[in-house]
Each structure stands twice: as structure tokens, then as C-alpha cells.
Amino acid sequence: MNNTTLKQIASQLGISITTVSKALKGYSDVSEKTKKAVIELANKLNYTPNSFAVNLRTKESKTIGLIIPTLVHDFFSNVIQGILEEAEKRDYLVIILQSNEKLEFEKKQIELLLNKRVDGILISLSNETGEFEHLKTILSHNTPLVLFDKIAKLVNCSKVTINDRKAAYDAVSYLIKKGYKKIAHFRGSYLPQNSIDRFLGYKKALEDNNIIYDPSLVYVCDNNMDFENGYENAKKVVTEHPEIDAIFAVTDLVAIGIIKYFNEVGIAIPQKIAVLGFSNWFMSSVMSPKLSTVDQPGFEIGRKSASILFDEINLKKNNSPVIFQSIELETSIIERDST
Amino acid sequence: MNNTTLKQIASQLGISITTVSKALKGYSDVSEKTKKAVIELANKLNYTPNSFAVNLRTKESKTIGLIIPTLVHDFFSNVIQGILEEAEKRDYLVIILQSNEKLEFEKKQIELLLNKRVDGILISLSNETGEFEHLKTILSHNTPLVLFDKIAKLVNCSKVTINDRKAAYDAVSYLIKKGYKKIAHFRGSYLPQNSIDRFLGYKKALEDNNIIYDPSLVYVCDNNMDFENGYENAKKVVTEHPEIDAIFAVTDLVAIGIIKYFNEVGIAIPQKIAVLGFSNWFMSSVMSPKLSTVDQPGFEIGRKSASILFDEINLKKNNSPVIFQSIELETSIIERDST
DNA sequence: TTGTAAGCGTTATCAT
DNA sequence: ATGATAACGCTTACAA
């Protein structure tokens, strides 16, 4: 076991711990000779600083925490990759926790991270999260916090999102331009900001194009916006509203559920009903028919969120004032075979 | 910022730090009265132990490290979920790192984790990993290590896998029983044990069924066993071996690449050529045609690996001897529409 | 250029 | 039942 300490090096060399420490950290007030000797011995003994001691001394953990609703998720996997890449650059490690879309877990995970004294926290909120005391707790600990994707507008911290409203608006406008007139929307549950915004964009696009908004064409996918939801609601919508010619789904997963049902019962996509997704999951590109969708830059969202968080961590370290940012990343429509 | 320390509580109560510490940890040699007072004040001040100090003192971080080849991956996402679930039970946190299928990164990540002094490490090896010095370094640090999925047989530690060879054997036998005779295999690259084993299983199944093994029917997918590989090799195999009637793919992703190509050029699945995958990714169940595949219990692999790791961590703490385990989890064939 | 000593916040040993 | 003290391994004023 590698347990070399400064003390050991110091005693072997017959010098003080301080000098060893300084030599290893490249301080200028150490003679070349001793510096060389120290470094040599340190290498030989395979010295690595005890991070526990360093943490205690410097009061930083060189670790950030990340809380996401769920891991088995194309979008979030990409986000994580972006975060890990930024963290790696800065020699930071990332502790990942899931909220499972539950407020209760989200609270618990925050507590764990705070107790661990991570240097900063990244969160994409659960669909249940409608109160924000736990987020304010983070702020009151003076721990930098960046919210991404599913955010709380009311919480005073940096945020990284896409413009869900505009993206949805563009998506539905695109459908209208393609000639679809009776467009249903499978929306997410009522809490997450992005599902609200996508709905709002849908509605606005209809109105701006002189299509009367019909609330009965809006179906709620509240079970984590998943595949089953899409499947079940697709079944419903074709009985209740056989007249529709397109569906705008809040998420690719929902869209894929729709497609599966339509394929099973022989509803032609897009001839009879077009389907437009949201997120651009990898799997969308290998479906039959290939799903048209809105590209949501997960990797970039992760990178940007982490990058802002690290900036704030550094500013805090220098006691500089931090200005919270709200970044909106660009989206684009990926036209494939389902529209 | 929450910075209450034992010292503060002690001084406010006019007692010693020692007593406060004991009271908080439920030692029996503290009077009920002081214990109550301490706990009350601690709650009021929102005391949480400084984990940096605890780590330093106890020499454990209550954190484990996980290195996987890639995060954007259905199977590994499920593995991680299993690991997180076990970790949570034991109040452990998980630091996740990617190797990107590169030996070089794998080495670097191990170093990071070792320097962080995690209490244990879980790894699924990169496809490039053909030497194991870095793994032995972990062992020589006396840090518990569990290898899963892509393992190194030669490294002396616990392992959790499926029986890849048997699974592949069963899979190909199943194809043969269904009447397929000219079965190609799209294998993974030469290093990872599981790609070797799946190939071996394929070969053995042919031989046991009196089908002559034809090496030219084996195509290598060495670019991370991914979608593109399947697509390109599918293109190749139909020119070079138009006579084949089935393909056994090393991974669902490869199989999906095959399916995509076949769909594009109008090769009927499974009438003209059947396709069998491996892993049972979610997306396989929503493809057209739905992919038949071998179910690989990712969640369970994660759980079991973590559980063994925690056992070893505890044994080590008690200076008990640890006996390394090699666990093989059950797989099964999921018959869908592609075979 | 080098070293002394204090301190980070806890836990554990040993007195009292 | 309570407390003084040392120790974990490092960083950093401050002396020398």
C-alpha cells in the first residue's frame, strides 16, 4: 500500500516537512539541490499527497456532484459525457446520483452531496419538483449550483437550457408548413418547466398560424414522459380524434411509443399521421420510419453547465463576485421520414 | 454556510469536544442529560460532521470509483443503476469515469481514483486493454477491485460476468434449431474477453451441430462494436457471401446497424437473412423488425459487482481474509421478429 | 534557504 | 461521566 508521507520523505532526507512540501509544489525558495533530492525520493517512494489531508487543509474536495432524474436515458448520458469532459480538464471528479424523478430522492441526494462537501452541484430537476427549499439550502451553504435542462426559474443561480418554447414553436410551425392541420400534442407532466414551455410553443405556433387551439388534442404523458405513455396515448388519440394528421411529442421516447402503436395497427406514418419527436436520441435515427425530431444538444449542455460551475467555483475561491448566467443553447429540426 | 464544528458545540455548552463527539455518536459513557443537550444544540446549529476530517481520521472516503468504457450505452447505464442502488444502501457515493475504450485513459482514471483514495474500484475493461499492470497497481494499493463484464481472467480479484461463451453457444444453437444453416458472425475486436468468448461459443455451436466452421463468415467489428460497424459489415457480407441465411451479432448495436442496412436495400428479415443480437437493449424492442437477442442482465451485474466490492471493503476493514469470487449471471434468449 | 509551529475537525487513548 | 491530549497528513505564516 502506497502510504508515503511528507514526513517520511523529510526524515529520510534529514530535512523538514515544510521544505519537502515546498519542494514538491515548486516554491521558489528551495535550493535546486534539495528540490532535486526531494523530487527524486518522492518519485522513488511513489509519493502522492493524501487527498484527505489536502481536502481538510484547503477546504475543497476537487469533486462536484451531479443529480439527474435517470441514467438510462440517451439525453442525460450525453449530458454526463459533456460534464465529465470538462471536469477532467480541471482535474475534478464527478459524483453522480439519480433522483428517479422523485422530489424526495432529490432532497436526499442534495444532502449527501452537501455532507460530502463537494465544491459545486449540477442538477436537472425531477418532474415532481415544485418547491425549491432544498435548492436554496445549497445556495445557503454557499455551494455553487448550476441548473440545467429541467430548471426552476425562481431559483437564483446559473442555468443552462435550450429555448424549449421556441424549439417547440419552430417544430410545430414546421409541421404546419408541411401542410399538417390537425396537430395533437403529447405533452409532459405539469411541473417541469420544459414540458410547460414546449406546450406553450405548440400553442403559440397554432395561434400564429390561425389554427384554433383545441385543448382536447393535448394528451399528458405524466409517467416520466416515457415509451408506454406514448403508446397508450396513441391508442387513445386515434379513437377520440381520428381526424388528426400529426402528433408533436414532448420527447423521442414518447414518439417512439406512438410509432410502435401505429406500426402495430397499420397506421401509415407520415401519410395518415405524422410524428415529430423531441431530443434526437440515437435510436430515433435507426427506427422505421426514422423519426423526425428536434435536436437537443445534450453533450453541449453538459459541457456548458460544468464550465459555468467551475467558473463559479473559481470565482468563489478568489472571493470575486459571481454573476449568474442563463444560457440558452440552439436547437434545430432534424427532418427524417416520420413527417 | 454550515460550518458548525464540534468545537463550537462544545464551547457553547461549556463541555469538552470529546464529550460532544461521544454524545453524538451514541457512546454509552455520556450522561443522558448532556447527551440530550448536545443533540439538541447540534440539531439547532445544523451540525454535520466535516467529512474531510472524518476521512482523514478514519482513512476511508465512503466513496467508490467506477470506470466504464462509455456512458452512452444502454447496457452500462443499467449497470450503473445497479451499482448506485447498492451504494446508496450503504451510504456510499460513486465517482464515475469513462475510459472511452482506451487503455491510456483507463490507466489515468485508475490513478485519479487511487489518488482520491476511494475505498474500492469497479471496472469494465476497455477493448484495448491487453496488459494489466495498472490493475495490479490497484491491488498493490490494497484497494478492493471488482471486474465486471469485460474482465481480465489473469487478474487476481473478484469478477462478475455472464457466461458469454455459453450464451453465444445457446444463441447459435437456437438459430440452427430454427433451421438456419449458413450463419455468419459479426464479432467484436480481438481483445475483450467477452468478444472472444462469444466467438468461441459461436464456433462450438456450429461444430457440435456438424456445420463446418468457415472463418470467412466471421467479420470483425473493431470500432467499439458499434452501429457503423454492423452497417458496413452487413454491406460487405452480402456481396462476399450472398449465401448466408443468418447473422449472429456480438452486440445489439451491431445488429441494429445490420438491420438498418438490410431495411435500406430491401433484404427481408428474417426471411432472407435472420439477425440475432446480444444484450437486449431497450431499443431492440422497438425496432422494426423487433430484434431477437440475448438478454444480458445489466442491472443485476451492477448490483452484484457492487455488493461484492462492499463486502470486500468491509472484510478488509476487519482485517478478515477475503476470498475472491467469480460470479456468472444467467442469460436468456429473447425471441422477437428478426429470427 | 530552511525550519518551527499552528491549525484544519475529527477520533481514540488514557487519565481523572 | 468527562476531559486533556495526541494523531491523521498537509499547508502556510512566520522565524531563524
XYZ file of C-alpha atoms (C1' of nucleotides) in Angstrom:
710
model
C 0.000 0.000 0.000
C 1.237 3.391 -1.008
C 1.384 5.453 2.116
C 4.388 7.608 1.709
C 4.012 10.875 3.558
C 5.869 14.121 3.560
C 7.133 13.181 6.976
C 8.792 10.047 5.689
C 10.482 11.850 2.867
C 11.573 14.560 5.251
C 13.085 12.190 7.748
C 14.836 10.108 5.126
C 16.383 13.238 3.734
C 17.020 14.739 7.130
C 15.141 17.921 6.318
C 11.874 19.428 7.465
C 8.409 18.599 6.289
C 7.916 22.167 5.225
C 10.824 22.072 2.865
C 9.650 18.852 1.338
C 6.206 20.282 0.823
C 7.600 23.402 -0.757
C 9.975 21.494 -2.985
C 7.171 19.322 -4.254
C 4.987 22.294 -5.003
C 7.703 24.155 -6.838
C 8.124 27.030 -4.447
C 10.951 29.305 -5.405
C 12.548 29.440 -2.004
C 14.010 25.968 -2.126
C 17.523 25.318 -3.378
C 17.833 23.424 -6.598
C 19.772 20.755 -4.855
C 17.266 19.888 -2.179
C 14.433 20.267 -4.610
C 16.019 17.700 -6.858
C 16.683 15.325 -3.994
C 13.132 15.615 -2.740
C 11.568 15.051 -6.108
C 13.793 12.092 -6.734
C 12.952 10.411 -3.490
C 9.285 11.245 -3.845
C 9.220 9.540 -7.207
C 11.115 6.606 -5.894
C 8.744 6.167 -2.997
C 5.810 6.794 -5.250
C 4.581 9.653 -3.191
C 1.122 11.019 -3.782
C -0.381 13.590 -1.474
C -3.015 12.289 0.865
C -6.115 13.857 -0.561
C -7.959 13.584 2.733
C -5.418 15.835 4.362
C -5.337 18.171 1.414
C -9.113 18.436 1.428
C -9.174 19.198 5.108
C -6.482 21.777 4.801
C -7.666 23.508 1.661
C -11.357 23.028 2.369
C -12.037 21.850 -1.110
C -12.748 18.396 -2.413
C -11.965 18.807 -6.090
C -15.201 16.971 -6.622
C -18.558 18.087 -7.937
C -21.917 16.416 -7.601
C -24.403 15.720 -10.341
C -28.046 14.822 -9.839
C -30.105 13.688 -12.778
C -33.564 12.151 -12.933
C -32.404 8.973 -14.593
C -29.306 7.481 -16.099
C -30.780 5.123 -18.629
C -31.504 7.948 -20.953
C -29.803 8.926 -24.156
C -30.019 12.636 -23.496
C -28.698 12.528 -19.962
C -25.925 10.147 -20.915
C -24.748 12.727 -23.376
C -25.020 15.459 -20.806
C -22.881 13.448 -18.432
C -20.249 12.955 -21.082
C -20.031 16.683 -21.555
C -19.720 17.204 -17.825
C -17.060 14.534 -17.423
C -15.038 16.043 -20.211
C -14.992 19.466 -18.586
C -14.294 18.013 -15.172
C -11.383 16.004 -16.457
C -9.766 19.096 -17.904
C -9.739 20.661 -14.482
C -8.768 17.585 -12.518
C -12.160 17.360 -10.971
C -14.057 14.199 -10.197
C -17.809 13.786 -10.532
C -20.166 12.038 -8.154
C -23.342 11.019 -9.938
C -26.670 10.478 -8.236
C -30.166 9.785 -9.546
C -33.367 11.339 -8.316
C -35.562 8.843 -10.132
C -37.877 11.757 -10.858
C -38.721 11.928 -7.162
C -38.515 15.110 -5.142
C -37.852 13.098 -2.025
C -34.765 11.474 -3.521
C -33.606 14.734 -4.961
C -33.597 16.213 -1.475
C -31.757 13.268 -0.065
C -29.102 13.319 -2.765
C -28.506 17.004 -2.206
C -27.980 16.338 1.449
C -25.470 13.610 0.675
C -23.524 15.881 -1.632
C -23.556 18.745 0.821
C -22.328 16.491 3.593
C -19.627 15.264 1.276
C -18.715 18.912 0.825
C -18.487 18.808 -2.928
C -17.245 22.042 -4.453
C -20.304 22.511 -6.623
C -23.520 20.858 -7.722
C -25.224 20.327 -11.066
C -28.888 19.365 -11.177
C -31.555 18.600 -13.679
C -34.737 18.690 -11.626
C -37.131 15.815 -11.205
C -40.569 16.067 -12.736
C -42.039 16.210 -9.265
C -40.026 19.174 -8.106
C -42.392 22.049 -7.472
C -40.806 23.510 -4.353
C -37.291 24.734 -4.093
C -36.253 24.911 -0.474
C -33.704 22.170 -0.984
C -32.093 24.130 -3.771
C -31.922 27.200 -1.603
C -30.212 25.111 1.020
C -27.415 24.562 -1.453
C -27.122 28.269 -2.049
C -27.175 28.982 1.675
C -24.233 26.622 2.063
C -22.554 28.906 -0.380
C -22.038 25.977 -2.727
C -22.126 26.916 -6.403
C -25.135 25.449 -8.168
C -25.981 25.224 -11.842
C -29.357 24.020 -13.022
C -29.686 22.569 -16.489
C -32.378 21.174 -18.743
C -35.124 20.949 -16.150
C -34.671 24.104 -14.166
C -36.546 26.275 -11.698
C -36.803 29.795 -12.983
C -37.323 31.091 -9.487
C -34.073 29.845 -8.069
C -31.306 32.366 -8.120
C -28.432 30.570 -9.817
C -26.980 29.926 -13.256
C -28.997 27.906 -15.714
C -28.317 26.126 -18.960
C -31.208 25.127 -21.143
C -32.457 25.177 -24.617
C -35.249 27.539 -25.511
C -37.932 24.901 -25.235
C -40.670 27.244 -26.143
C -39.033 28.455 -29.299
C -37.926 24.959 -30.240
C -41.477 23.684 -29.909
C -42.787 26.705 -31.731
C -40.423 26.067 -34.595
C -41.233 22.389 -34.612
C -44.966 22.899 -34.851
C -44.549 25.708 -37.364
C -42.555 23.298 -39.437
C -45.384 20.769 -39.297
C -47.866 23.404 -40.332
C -45.684 24.494 -43.185
C -45.566 20.895 -44.334
C -49.340 21.041 -44.596
C -50.473 19.341 -41.391
C -53.518 20.983 -39.922
C -54.853 18.858 -37.095
C -51.885 18.575 -34.835
C -52.114 16.842 -31.493
C -49.568 17.337 -28.747
C -48.430 14.703 -26.299
C -47.076 16.844 -23.545
C -45.064 16.063 -20.428
C -46.430 16.400 -16.933
C -47.363 19.750 -15.467
C -44.345 20.558 -13.413
C -41.129 20.559 -15.352
C -40.540 23.898 -16.937
C -39.526 22.419 -20.233
C -42.697 20.453 -20.650
C -44.684 23.615 -19.935
C -42.597 25.572 -22.400
C -42.907 23.012 -25.135
C -46.631 23.055 -24.701
C -46.666 26.840 -24.824
C -44.608 26.812 -28.005
C -47.034 24.351 -29.562
C -49.994 26.519 -28.676
C -48.418 29.701 -29.873
C -47.445 28.183 -33.196
C -51.025 27.111 -33.805
C -52.381 30.520 -32.942
C -49.863 32.374 -35.046
C -50.908 30.227 -37.959
C -54.607 30.723 -37.429
C -55.264 27.226 -36.270
C -57.679 27.097 -33.399
C -56.082 25.604 -30.324
C -58.098 22.612 -29.185
C -57.268 21.530 -25.618
C -58.716 18.103 -26.233
C -55.876 17.430 -28.643
C -53.376 17.726 -25.825
C -52.547 14.487 -24.052
C -50.485 14.344 -20.912
C -47.644 11.885 -20.551
C -47.039 12.093 -16.869
C -45.283 8.840 -16.254
C -41.787 10.196 -16.850
C -42.616 11.000 -20.438
C -41.802 7.513 -21.484
C -42.432 4.966 -24.123
C -45.547 3.427 -22.541
C -47.147 6.830 -22.298
C -46.708 7.415 -25.976
C -48.051 4.013 -26.821
C -51.139 4.335 -24.648
C -51.953 7.866 -25.646
C -51.540 6.991 -29.306
C -54.146 4.322 -28.835
C -56.444 6.862 -27.198
C -55.985 9.671 -29.635
C -56.919 7.672 -32.719
C -60.266 6.729 -31.216
C -61.016 10.098 -29.716
C -59.679 12.142 -32.578
C -59.427 10.121 -35.761
C -59.182 13.388 -37.661
C -55.679 14.320 -36.550
C -52.920 14.278 -39.124
C -49.869 14.850 -36.939
C -48.592 14.466 -33.394
C -45.929 16.565 -31.789
C -44.433 14.536 -28.940
C -42.676 16.050 -25.959
C -39.879 13.519 -26.245
C -38.462 10.966 -28.647
C -39.316 8.185 -26.266
C -42.965 9.157 -26.377
C -42.762 9.458 -30.154
C -41.278 6.006 -30.383
C -44.179 4.665 -28.338
C -46.533 6.297 -30.813
C -44.680 4.830 -33.756
C -44.750 1.400 -32.246
C -48.502 1.551 -31.840
C -49.071 2.926 -35.317
C -46.847 0.244 -36.789
C -48.778 -2.425 -34.958
C -52.181 -1.286 -36.115
C -51.039 -0.282 -39.572
C -51.442 3.470 -39.406
C -49.182 4.876 -42.098
C -46.521 7.318 -40.933
C -46.478 10.048 -42.086
C -49.171 9.578 -44.748
C -52.007 9.091 -42.318
C -50.454 10.675 -39.232
C -47.060 12.332 -38.969
C -44.977 12.051 -35.813
C -42.443 14.571 -34.621
C -40.230 13.890 -31.629
C -38.025 15.959 -29.401
C -34.427 15.366 -28.296
C -32.878 13.443 -31.139
C -31.990 10.242 -29.366
C -29.676 7.977 -31.229
C -32.357 5.370 -31.543
C -34.571 7.790 -33.456
C -32.231 7.581 -36.388
C -32.461 3.815 -36.653
C -36.213 3.420 -36.253
C -38.534 2.573 -39.094
C -39.663 5.035 -40.126
C -36.796 7.167 -38.994
C -38.107 9.751 -36.599
C -38.089 13.449 -37.396
C -37.194 15.310 -34.260
C -35.774 18.377 -32.594
C -32.100 18.132 -31.865
C -31.260 18.927 -28.279
C -27.519 19.260 -27.756
C -27.034 17.144 -24.635
C -23.268 16.999 -24.751
C -23.051 20.744 -25.181
C -25.497 21.346 -22.351
C -23.337 19.226 -20.089
C -20.160 20.981 -21.113
C -21.564 24.441 -20.705
C -23.163 23.683 -17.344
C -19.965 22.247 -15.973
C -17.901 25.039 -17.390
C -20.074 27.658 -15.716
C -19.989 25.735 -12.466
C -16.201 25.583 -12.471
C -16.021 29.282 -13.222
C -18.196 29.971 -10.234
C -16.130 27.683 -8.055
C -13.031 29.607 -9.016
C -14.626 32.993 -8.551
C -15.771 31.946 -5.121
C -12.265 30.837 -4.279
C -10.940 34.278 -5.156
C -13.791 35.947 -3.320
C -14.792 37.534 -6.590
C -18.430 38.314 -7.167
C -20.220 35.840 -9.395
C -22.838 36.874 -11.899
C -25.366 34.172 -12.616
C -25.833 33.278 -16.236
C -28.790 31.892 -18.082
C -27.628 30.222 -21.237
C -29.889 29.003 -23.987
C -28.358 26.615 -26.478
C -29.504 26.351 -30.066
C -31.738 23.577 -31.304
C -32.585 22.533 -34.812
C -35.114 20.384 -36.572
C -33.914 17.075 -37.921
C -36.147 16.094 -40.766
C -36.357 12.367 -41.353
C -39.111 10.027 -42.501
C -41.885 10.403 -39.963
C -43.103 13.835 -41.063
C -22.635 28.383 5.150
C -22.974 25.459 7.502
C -19.743 25.235 9.350
C -20.685 24.140 12.785
C -17.941 22.124 14.403
C -17.690 20.001 17.482
C -15.613 22.726 18.986
C -18.378 25.273 18.664
C -20.928 23.000 20.230
C -18.517 22.192 22.995
C -17.746 25.767 23.819
C -21.383 26.841 23.711
C -22.224 24.066 26.121
C -19.136 24.599 28.184
C -18.044 20.996 27.818
C -15.222 19.263 26.029
C -15.026 18.339 22.379
C -14.562 14.744 23.342
C -17.834 14.614 25.181
C -19.671 16.224 22.326
C -18.223 13.728 19.909
C -19.168 10.839 22.118
C -22.661 12.121 22.716
C -23.259 12.490 19.021
C -22.050 9.000 18.316
C -24.170 7.443 21.000
C -21.411 6.267 23.268
C -22.695 4.821 26.484
C -20.402 6.736 28.769
C -22.193 10.034 28.430
C -24.937 11.086 30.813
C -28.408 11.275 29.403
C -28.585 14.908 30.267
C -25.520 16.092 28.414
C -26.289 13.792 25.550
C -29.669 15.381 25.156
C -28.261 18.882 25.364
C -25.618 18.115 22.789
C -28.013 16.569 20.337
C -30.416 19.411 20.714
C -27.820 22.052 20.063
C -26.336 20.073 17.228
C -29.700 19.945 15.523
C -30.319 23.578 16.138
C -26.967 24.531 14.660
C -27.467 22.106 11.840
C -24.313 20.279 12.617
C -22.953 17.799 10.116
C -19.563 16.232 10.592
C -16.856 17.574 8.344
C -16.294 14.688 6.029
C -12.787 15.837 5.185
C -11.779 15.447 8.794
C -13.609 12.169 9.143
C -11.923 10.829 6.044
C -8.528 11.826 7.304
C -9.144 10.338 10.677
C -10.806 7.108 9.625
C -8.787 6.707 6.446
C -11.830 5.910 4.413
C -13.684 8.020 1.911
C -17.038 6.245 1.803
C -16.687 6.566 -1.925
C -16.051 4.025 -4.638
C -14.844 4.569 -8.166
C -16.344 3.165 -11.336
C -14.639 3.041 -14.705
C -16.628 2.070 -17.762
C -15.754 2.239 -21.436
C -18.628 4.533 -22.315
C -21.674 6.044 -20.736
C -23.920 6.456 -23.724
C -24.759 2.825 -23.704
C -27.904 1.082 -22.652
C -26.129 -1.815 -21.006
C -23.707 0.250 -18.973
C -26.417 2.662 -17.933
C -28.238 -0.256 -16.428
C -25.099 -1.497 -14.753
C -24.577 1.906 -13.191
C -28.105 1.940 -11.866
C -27.479 -1.352 -10.141
C -24.273 -0.029 -8.652
C -25.857 3.210 -7.466
C -28.638 1.296 -5.806
C -26.236 -0.839 -3.803
C -24.058 2.134 -2.951
C -26.995 4.120 -1.700
C -27.984 1.359 0.673
C -24.600 1.589 2.299
C -24.261 5.363 2.283
C -21.574 5.213 -0.319
C -21.059 7.642 -3.141
C -19.878 6.703 -6.614
C -17.394 8.531 -8.782
C -17.874 7.618 -12.425
C -15.169 7.828 -15.050
C -15.027 6.765 -18.692
C -12.150 5.055 -20.406
C -13.529 5.682 -23.881
C -12.280 2.211 -24.738
C -8.709 3.468 -24.415
C -6.105 1.756 -22.277
C -4.341 5.047 -21.795
C -7.426 6.677 -20.277
C -8.152 3.637 -18.205
C -4.736 3.956 -16.628
C -5.207 7.627 -15.996
C -8.618 7.164 -14.412
C -7.272 4.499 -12.113
C -4.581 6.848 -10.985
C -7.131 9.547 -10.275
C -9.224 7.202 -8.201
C -6.266 5.881 -6.295
C -5.101 9.396 -5.525
C -8.595 10.208 -4.382
C -8.259 7.225 -2.092
C -11.586 5.683 -2.932
C -12.433 2.655 -0.818
C -12.854 0.365 -3.799
C -12.926 0.274 -7.576
C -15.209 -1.295 -10.164
C -14.052 -1.632 -13.751
C -15.285 -2.910 -17.038
C -12.159 -3.028 -19.155
C -11.646 -1.135 -22.382
C -11.421 -3.055 -25.614
C -7.797 -2.069 -25.884
C -6.765 -3.439 -22.536
C -4.361 -6.294 -23.093
C -1.936 -5.639 -20.268
C -2.826 -5.488 -16.645
C -0.123 -3.708 -14.728
C -2.458 -0.859 -13.908
C -4.929 -3.284 -12.388
C -2.223 -4.830 -10.311
C -1.338 -1.379 -9.078
C -4.808 -1.190 -7.581
C -4.302 -4.477 -5.835
C -0.897 -3.434 -4.571
C -2.519 -0.388 -3.006
C -4.630 -2.896 -1.205
C -7.734 -1.330 -2.687
C -10.543 -3.796 -3.326
C -11.223 -4.268 -7.026
C -14.068 -5.983 -8.821
C -14.014 -6.513 -12.564
C -17.280 -6.942 -14.417
C -18.474 -7.582 -17.942
C -15.174 -7.053 -19.689
C -12.710 -8.679 -17.369
C -9.150 -9.965 -17.337
C -9.059 -13.589 -16.342
C -5.460 -13.266 -15.273
C -6.015 -10.613 -12.665
C -6.478 -11.922 -9.182
C -9.689 -10.305 -7.983
C -13.420 -10.870 -7.941
C -15.287 -10.883 -11.234
C -18.885 -10.639 -12.311
C -19.811 -11.645 -15.808
C -22.222 -13.613 -17.813
C -21.086 -16.822 -19.391
C -20.503 -15.291 -22.774
C -19.399 -18.482 -24.326
C -22.411 -20.421 -23.227
C -24.754 -17.572 -24.090
C -23.344 -17.401 -27.600
C -23.409 -21.162 -27.882
C -27.068 -21.200 -26.913
C -27.847 -18.360 -29.247
C -26.296 -20.011 -32.274
C -27.757 -23.368 -31.364
C -31.114 -21.680 -31.291
C -30.546 -20.324 -34.785
C -29.569 -23.745 -36.018
C -32.608 -25.302 -34.444
C -34.728 -22.744 -36.253
C -33.283 -24.091 -39.486
C -30.599 -21.580 -40.342
C -27.551 -23.177 -41.820
C -25.219 -20.534 -43.138
C -24.644 -18.397 -40.117
C -22.222 -15.506 -40.183
C -20.827 -13.956 -37.044
C -20.030 -10.294 -36.590
C -17.613 -10.462 -33.729
C -16.052 -7.814 -31.523
C -12.390 -6.941 -31.617
C -9.723 -9.369 -30.530
C -9.021 -8.240 -27.021
C -12.051 -8.167 -24.798
C -12.644 -11.493 -23.229
C -16.350 -11.430 -23.902
C -15.919 -10.919 -27.604
C -13.505 -13.836 -27.684
C -15.902 -15.968 -25.700
C -18.886 -15.123 -27.843
C -16.901 -16.072 -30.894
C -15.843 -19.332 -29.278
C -19.430 -20.121 -28.402
C -20.464 -19.469 -31.965
C -17.792 -21.755 -33.302
C -18.515 -24.535 -30.858
C -22.232 -24.450 -31.607
C -21.522 -24.872 -35.305
C -19.179 -27.758 -34.727
C -21.493 -29.525 -32.317
C -24.181 -29.329 -34.942
C -21.982 -30.607 -37.739
C -21.790 -27.336 -39.534
C -18.348 -26.642 -40.878
C -16.870 -23.539 -39.355
C -15.955 -21.103 -42.097
C -13.603 -18.350 -40.906
C -14.550 -16.167 -43.852
C -18.016 -15.852 -42.371
C -16.587 -14.102 -39.346
C -16.416 -10.322 -39.594
C -14.656 -8.191 -37.065
C -16.305 -5.112 -35.624
C -13.357 -3.462 -34.031
C -14.568 0.078 -33.800
C -16.169 -0.303 -30.377
C -18.626 -2.830 -31.696
C -20.909 -0.112 -32.834
C -23.676 0.652 -35.235
C -21.459 1.735 -38.140
C -19.537 -1.487 -37.917
C -22.683 -3.506 -38.282
C -23.864 -1.415 -41.168
C -20.595 -1.624 -43.087
C -20.031 -5.294 -42.480
C -23.597 -6.068 -43.494
C -22.881 -4.373 -46.776
C -19.746 -6.457 -47.168
C -21.151 -9.798 -46.182
C -23.979 -9.758 -48.708
C -21.553 -9.263 -51.572
C -18.943 -11.657 -50.337
C -21.345 -14.290 -49.033
C -24.770 -13.930 -50.582
C -25.487 -17.455 -49.439
C -25.770 -16.701 -45.713
C -29.165 -17.005 -44.074
C -28.438 -15.605 -40.619
C -26.084 -13.321 -38.751
C -25.211 -13.581 -35.100
C -24.039 -10.151 -33.959
C -21.794 -9.580 -30.984
C -23.993 -6.744 -29.781
C -27.417 -5.242 -30.370
C -25.867 -2.087 -31.689
C -24.105 -4.041 -34.404
C -27.320 -5.924 -35.114
C -29.185 -2.664 -35.454
C -26.618 -1.491 -37.973
C -27.225 -4.673 -39.915
C -30.965 -4.220 -39.797
C -30.696 -0.672 -40.959
C -28.686 -1.714 -43.996
C -30.994 -4.603 -44.799
C -34.001 -2.335 -44.499
C -32.433 0.152 -46.845
C -31.615 -2.331 -49.563
C -34.743 -4.388 -49.068
C -33.301 -7.594 -47.703
C -36.123 -9.313 -45.864
C -35.533 -10.074 -42.195
C -35.717 -12.877 -41.248
C -36.967 -14.483 -44.488
C -33.823 -13.807 -46.462
C -31.408 -13.294 -43.604
C -32.124 -13.557 -39.910
C -30.401 -11.295 -37.391
C -29.701 -12.132 -33.766
C -28.305 -9.563 -31.372
C -26.734 -9.648 -27.960
C -27.512 -7.590 -24.856
C -31.181 -6.764 -25.161
C -31.012 -3.018 -25.357
C -34.280 -1.252 -24.894
C -34.174 -0.014 -28.427
C -34.139 -3.565 -29.764
C -37.708 -3.995 -28.640
C -38.951 -1.006 -30.595
C -37.129 -1.623 -33.873
C -38.812 -2.873 -36.991
C -38.474 -5.731 -37.128
C -38.087 -6.173 -33.419
C -34.709 -7.674 -32.744
C -34.262 -11.129 -31.279
C -31.421 -11.031 -28.854
C -29.672 -12.444 -25.814
C -30.702 -10.816 -22.586
C -27.765 -9.627 -20.542
C -28.804 -8.548 -17.051
C -27.006 -5.230 -16.739
C -28.733 -4.027 -13.621
C -28.061 -7.291 -11.877
C -24.424 -7.278 -12.942
C -24.056 -3.834 -11.446
C -25.735 -4.808 -8.218
C -23.755 -7.945 -7.761
C -20.433 -6.297 -8.564
C -21.064 -3.504 -6.113
C -22.296 -5.869 -3.482
C -19.149 -7.978 -3.706
C -16.994 -4.878 -3.643
C -18.647 -3.620 -0.476
C -18.238 -6.999 1.132
C -14.546 -6.899 0.373
C -14.260 -3.369 1.694
C -15.803 -4.483 4.950
C -13.711 -7.595 5.230
C -10.629 -5.530 4.693
C -11.714 -3.152 7.420
C -11.974 -6.044 9.845
C -8.710 -7.474 8.662
C -10.569 -10.588 7.647
C -9.287 -12.605 4.740
C -11.179 -12.080 1.502
C -11.915 -14.830 -0.930
C -12.277 -13.664 -4.497
C -15.433 -14.694 -6.251
C -16.177 -15.244 -9.902
C -19.868 -14.906 -10.493
C -21.634 -15.784 -13.709
C -25.130 -14.430 -14.145
C -27.783 -16.159 -16.213
C -28.715 -15.055 -19.700
C -31.676 -15.982 -21.850
C -32.729 -15.729 -25.446
C -35.405 -13.172 -26.251
C -37.164 -14.287 -29.370
C -38.703 -11.488 -31.370
C -39.213 -10.835 -35.067
C -35.754 -10.845 -36.575
C -35.137 -14.600 -36.401
C 17.189 28.822 2.052
C 15.341 26.222 5.778
C 12.585 25.153 9.743
C 9.046 25.816 13.650
C 4.601 25.661 14.827
C -0.215 26.275 14.398
C -4.292 24.679 12.538
C -7.903 22.171 9.570
C -12.042 18.913 12.508
C -12.323 14.674 13.755
C -11.477 10.194 16.553
C -9.310 7.453 20.072
C -6.449 6.592 24.079
C -5.826 7.281 28.508
C -6.373 9.922 32.774
C -9.170 11.947 36.080
C -19.101 10.668 33.293
C -15.856 13.884 31.480
C -11.776 15.800 29.526
C -6.751 16.570 28.009
C -4.012 15.254 24.524
C -2.185 13.186 20.509
C -2.697 11.912 15.980
C -4.304 11.713 10.937
C -1.063 14.472 6.742
C -0.993 18.521 4.844
C -0.374 23.909 4.103
C 1.249 28.272 5.428
C 2.557 32.291 8.336
C 6.314 33.451 10.495
C 11.007 32.911 12.354
C 15.626 31.975 12.046
